[in-house]
PDB file of C-alpha atoms in Angstrom:
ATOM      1  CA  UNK A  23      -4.271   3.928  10.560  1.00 92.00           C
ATOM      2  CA  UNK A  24      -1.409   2.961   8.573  1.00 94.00           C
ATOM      3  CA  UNK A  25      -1.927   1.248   5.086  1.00 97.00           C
ATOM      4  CA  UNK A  26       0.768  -1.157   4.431  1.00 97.00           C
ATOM      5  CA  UNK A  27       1.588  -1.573   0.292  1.00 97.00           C
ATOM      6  CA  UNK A  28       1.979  -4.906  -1.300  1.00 96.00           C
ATOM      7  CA  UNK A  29       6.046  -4.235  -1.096  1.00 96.00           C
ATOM      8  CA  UNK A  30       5.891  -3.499   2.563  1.00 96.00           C
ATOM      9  CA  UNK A  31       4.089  -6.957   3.144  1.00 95.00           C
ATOM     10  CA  UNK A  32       6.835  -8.941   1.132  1.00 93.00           C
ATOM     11  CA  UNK A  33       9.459  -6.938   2.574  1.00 94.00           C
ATOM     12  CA  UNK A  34       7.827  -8.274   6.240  1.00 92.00           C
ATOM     13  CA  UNK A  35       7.404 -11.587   4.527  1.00 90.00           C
ATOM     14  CA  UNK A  36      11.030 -11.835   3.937  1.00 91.00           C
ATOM     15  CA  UNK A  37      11.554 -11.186   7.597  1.00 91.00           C
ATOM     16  CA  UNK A  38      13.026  -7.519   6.612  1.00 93.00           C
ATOM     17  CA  UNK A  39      14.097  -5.722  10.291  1.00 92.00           C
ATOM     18  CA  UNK A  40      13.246  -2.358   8.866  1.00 92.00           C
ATOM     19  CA  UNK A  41       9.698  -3.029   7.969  1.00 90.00           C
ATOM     20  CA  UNK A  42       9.254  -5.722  10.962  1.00 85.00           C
ATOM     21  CA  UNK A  43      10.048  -2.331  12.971  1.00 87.00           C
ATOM     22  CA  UNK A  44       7.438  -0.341  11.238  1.00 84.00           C
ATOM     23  CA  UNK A  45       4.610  -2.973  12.572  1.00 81.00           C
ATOM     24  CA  UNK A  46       5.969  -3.551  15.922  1.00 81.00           C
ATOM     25  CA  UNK A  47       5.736   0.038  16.680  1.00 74.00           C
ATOM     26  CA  UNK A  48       1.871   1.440  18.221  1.00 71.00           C
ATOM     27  CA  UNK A  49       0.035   1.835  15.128  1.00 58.00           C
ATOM     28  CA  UNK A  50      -2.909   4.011  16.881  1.00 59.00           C
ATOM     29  CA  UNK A  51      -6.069   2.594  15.648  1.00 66.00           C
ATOM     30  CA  UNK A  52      -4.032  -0.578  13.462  1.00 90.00           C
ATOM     31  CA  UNK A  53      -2.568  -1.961  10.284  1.00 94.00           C
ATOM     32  CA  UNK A  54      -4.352  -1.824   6.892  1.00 96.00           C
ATOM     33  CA  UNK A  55      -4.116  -2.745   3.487  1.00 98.00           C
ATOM     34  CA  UNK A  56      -6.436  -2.299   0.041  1.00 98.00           C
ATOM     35  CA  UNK A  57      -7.950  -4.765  -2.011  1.00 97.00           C
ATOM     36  CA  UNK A  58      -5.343  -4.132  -4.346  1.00 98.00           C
ATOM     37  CA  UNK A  59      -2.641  -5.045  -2.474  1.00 98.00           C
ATOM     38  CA  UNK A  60      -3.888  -8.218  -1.988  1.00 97.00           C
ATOM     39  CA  UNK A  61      -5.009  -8.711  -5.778  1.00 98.00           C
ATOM     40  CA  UNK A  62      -1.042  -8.020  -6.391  1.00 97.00           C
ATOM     41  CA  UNK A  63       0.225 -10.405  -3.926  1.00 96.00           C
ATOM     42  CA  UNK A  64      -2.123 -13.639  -4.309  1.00 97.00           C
ATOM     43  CA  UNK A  65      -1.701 -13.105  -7.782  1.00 97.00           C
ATOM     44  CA  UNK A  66       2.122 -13.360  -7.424  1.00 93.00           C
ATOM     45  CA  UNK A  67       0.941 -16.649  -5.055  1.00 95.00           C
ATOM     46  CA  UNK A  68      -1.045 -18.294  -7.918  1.00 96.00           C
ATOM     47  CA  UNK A  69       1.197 -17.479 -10.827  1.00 96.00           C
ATOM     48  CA  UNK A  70       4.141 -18.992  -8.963  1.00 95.00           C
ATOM     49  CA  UNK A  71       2.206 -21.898  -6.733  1.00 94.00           C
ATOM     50  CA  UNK A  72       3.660 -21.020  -3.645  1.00 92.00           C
ATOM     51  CA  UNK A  73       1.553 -23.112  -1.509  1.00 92.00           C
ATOM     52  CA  UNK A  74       3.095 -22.570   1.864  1.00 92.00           C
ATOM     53  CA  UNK A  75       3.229 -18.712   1.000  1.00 91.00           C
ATOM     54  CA  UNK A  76      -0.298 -18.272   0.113  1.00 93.00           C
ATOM     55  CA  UNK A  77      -1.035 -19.604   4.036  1.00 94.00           C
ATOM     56  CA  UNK A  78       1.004 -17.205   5.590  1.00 93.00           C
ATOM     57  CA  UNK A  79       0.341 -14.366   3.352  1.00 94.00           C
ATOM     58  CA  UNK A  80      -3.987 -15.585   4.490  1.00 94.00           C
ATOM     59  CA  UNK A  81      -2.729 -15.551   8.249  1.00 92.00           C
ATOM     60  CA  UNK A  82      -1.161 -12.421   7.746  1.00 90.00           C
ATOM     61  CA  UNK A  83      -3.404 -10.244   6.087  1.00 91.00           C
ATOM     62  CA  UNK A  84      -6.268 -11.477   7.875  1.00 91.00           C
ATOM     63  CA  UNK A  85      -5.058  -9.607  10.688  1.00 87.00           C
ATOM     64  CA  UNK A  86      -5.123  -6.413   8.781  1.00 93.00           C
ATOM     65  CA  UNK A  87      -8.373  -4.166   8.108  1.00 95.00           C
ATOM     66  CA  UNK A  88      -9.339  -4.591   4.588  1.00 97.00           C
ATOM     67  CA  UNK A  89      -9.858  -0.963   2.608  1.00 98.00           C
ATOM     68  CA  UNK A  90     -11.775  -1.569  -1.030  1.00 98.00           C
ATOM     69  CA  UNK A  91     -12.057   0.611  -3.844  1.00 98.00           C
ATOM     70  CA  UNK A  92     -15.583   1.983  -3.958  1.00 98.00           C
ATOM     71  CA  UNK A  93     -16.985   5.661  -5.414  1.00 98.00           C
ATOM     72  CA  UNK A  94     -15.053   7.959  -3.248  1.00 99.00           C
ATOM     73  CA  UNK A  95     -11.833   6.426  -3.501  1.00 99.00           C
ATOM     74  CA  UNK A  96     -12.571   6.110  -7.065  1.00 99.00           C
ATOM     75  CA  UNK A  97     -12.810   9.816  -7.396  1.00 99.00           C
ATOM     76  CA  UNK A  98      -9.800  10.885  -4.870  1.00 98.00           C
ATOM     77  CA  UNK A  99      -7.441   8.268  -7.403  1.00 99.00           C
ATOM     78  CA  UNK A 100      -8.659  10.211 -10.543  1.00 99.00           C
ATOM     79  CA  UNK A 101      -8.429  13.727  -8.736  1.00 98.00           C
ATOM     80  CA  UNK A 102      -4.992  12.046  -7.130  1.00 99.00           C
ATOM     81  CA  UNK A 103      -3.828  10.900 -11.591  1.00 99.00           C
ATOM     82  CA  UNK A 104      -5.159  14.230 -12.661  1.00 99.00           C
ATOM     83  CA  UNK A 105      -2.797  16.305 -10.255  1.00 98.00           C
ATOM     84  CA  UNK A 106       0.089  14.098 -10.905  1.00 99.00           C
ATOM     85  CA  UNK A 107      -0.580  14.393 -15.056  1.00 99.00           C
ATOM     86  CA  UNK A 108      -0.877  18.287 -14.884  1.00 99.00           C
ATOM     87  CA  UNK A 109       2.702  18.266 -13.219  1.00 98.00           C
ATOM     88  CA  UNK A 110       4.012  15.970 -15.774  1.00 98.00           C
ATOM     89  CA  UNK A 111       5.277  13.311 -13.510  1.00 98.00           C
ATOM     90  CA  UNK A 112       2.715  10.380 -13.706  1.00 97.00           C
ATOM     91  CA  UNK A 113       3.093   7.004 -11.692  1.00 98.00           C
ATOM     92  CA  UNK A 114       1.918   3.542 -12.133  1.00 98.00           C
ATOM     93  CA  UNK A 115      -1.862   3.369 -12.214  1.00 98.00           C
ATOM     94  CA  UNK A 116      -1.993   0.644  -9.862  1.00 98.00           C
ATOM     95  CA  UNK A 117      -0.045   2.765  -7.116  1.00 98.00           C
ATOM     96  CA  UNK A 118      -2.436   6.013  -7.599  1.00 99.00           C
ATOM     97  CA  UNK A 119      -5.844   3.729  -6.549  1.00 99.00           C
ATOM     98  CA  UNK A 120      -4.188   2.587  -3.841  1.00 99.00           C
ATOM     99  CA  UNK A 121      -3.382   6.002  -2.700  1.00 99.00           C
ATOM    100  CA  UNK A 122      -7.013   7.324  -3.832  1.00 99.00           C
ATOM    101  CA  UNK A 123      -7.850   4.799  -1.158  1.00 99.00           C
ATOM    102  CA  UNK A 124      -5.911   5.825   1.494  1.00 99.00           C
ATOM    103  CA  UNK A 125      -6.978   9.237   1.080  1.00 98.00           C
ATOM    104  CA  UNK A 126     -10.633   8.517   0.837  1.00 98.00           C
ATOM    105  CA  UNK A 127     -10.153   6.419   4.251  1.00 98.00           C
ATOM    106  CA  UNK A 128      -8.166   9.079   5.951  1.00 97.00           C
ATOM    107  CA  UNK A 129      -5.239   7.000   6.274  1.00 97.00           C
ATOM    108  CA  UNK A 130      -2.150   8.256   8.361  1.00 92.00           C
ATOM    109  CA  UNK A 131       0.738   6.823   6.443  1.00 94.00           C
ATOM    110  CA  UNK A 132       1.583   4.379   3.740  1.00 98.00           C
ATOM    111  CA  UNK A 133       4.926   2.192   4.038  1.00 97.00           C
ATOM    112  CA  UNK A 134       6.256   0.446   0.806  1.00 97.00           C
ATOM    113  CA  UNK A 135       9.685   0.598  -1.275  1.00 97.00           C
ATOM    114  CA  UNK A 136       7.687   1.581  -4.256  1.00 97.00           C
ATOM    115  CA  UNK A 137       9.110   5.350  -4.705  1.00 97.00           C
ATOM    116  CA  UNK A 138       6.156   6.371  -6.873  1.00 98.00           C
ATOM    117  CA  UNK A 139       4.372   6.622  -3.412  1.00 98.00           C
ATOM    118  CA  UNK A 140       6.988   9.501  -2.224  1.00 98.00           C
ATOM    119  CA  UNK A 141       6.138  11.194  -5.707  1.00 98.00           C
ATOM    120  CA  UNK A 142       2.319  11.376  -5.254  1.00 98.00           C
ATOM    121  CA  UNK A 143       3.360  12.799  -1.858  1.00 98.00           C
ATOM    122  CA  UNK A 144       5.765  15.310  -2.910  1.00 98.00           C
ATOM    123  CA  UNK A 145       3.190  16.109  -5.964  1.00 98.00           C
ATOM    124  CA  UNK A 146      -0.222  15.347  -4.474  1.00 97.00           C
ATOM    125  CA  UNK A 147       0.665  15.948  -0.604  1.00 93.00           C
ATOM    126  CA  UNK A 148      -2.392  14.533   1.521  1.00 91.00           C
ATOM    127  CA  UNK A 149      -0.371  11.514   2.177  1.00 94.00           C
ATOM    128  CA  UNK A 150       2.513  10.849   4.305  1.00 97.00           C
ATOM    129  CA  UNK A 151       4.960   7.906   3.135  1.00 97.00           C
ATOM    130  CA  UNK A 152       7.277   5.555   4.616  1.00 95.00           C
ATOM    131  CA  UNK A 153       9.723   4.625   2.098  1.00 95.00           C
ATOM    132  CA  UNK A 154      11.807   1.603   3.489  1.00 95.00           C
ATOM    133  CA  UNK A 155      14.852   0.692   1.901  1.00 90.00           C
ATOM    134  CA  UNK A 156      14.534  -2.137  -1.122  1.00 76.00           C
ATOM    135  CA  UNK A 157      16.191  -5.263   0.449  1.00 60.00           C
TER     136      UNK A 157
END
């Protein structure tokens, strides 16, 4: 499974050829995303009232399975802040639970800009990234 981050759906959203490439390609068994991803982008939808966005964002992650934070992921995103704090190179909060649910869900990959994802990788490990280039 392949988790895509809140920046990977905008960059797709913006009709970006890198990431459309990403979710074109055989994904073995899909796409995914967390419940915070989509927290992050409807938020960004209601804050801004982008009507017409807020459909196509529904249409699109509909499509995707859904991943939530529960007890497990929970403990891999405090194991996950813990490893990252001891090497002294913490990352946004928001960006470790999303990776404490990948890992609790055995994802295969995560694809987003956001470089704090390639620094719980390099720090962490567990979790291979996709870093696409910011458009």
């Amino acid at each position: 499974m392949i988790l895509l981050d809140t920046s990977a759906i905008i960059s797709i959203l913006r009709g970006d050829s890198e990431a459309k490439s990403i979710v074109d390609r055989p994904a073995g068994e899909g796409f995914c995303t967390t419940t915070i991803t989509r927290f992050e982008l409807f938020s960004r939808v209601y804050h801004r009232g982008l009507v017409k966005e807020g459909r196509v964002l529904r249409r699109l992650v509909k499509g995707l399975n859904l991943l939530t934070f529960d007890e497990e992921s929970s403990e891999k995103a405090a194991e996950i802040m813990g490893v990252l704090l001891r090497a002294g190179r913490p990352v946004n909060v928001i960006d470790v639970l999303i990776a404490g649910i990948a890992v609790a869900n055995g994802v295969e990959e995560i694809v987003t800009t956001d470089r704090d994802f390639k620094t719980i990788e390099e720090v962490y490990g567990h979790l291979k990234v996709v870093l696409l280039t910011r458009s």
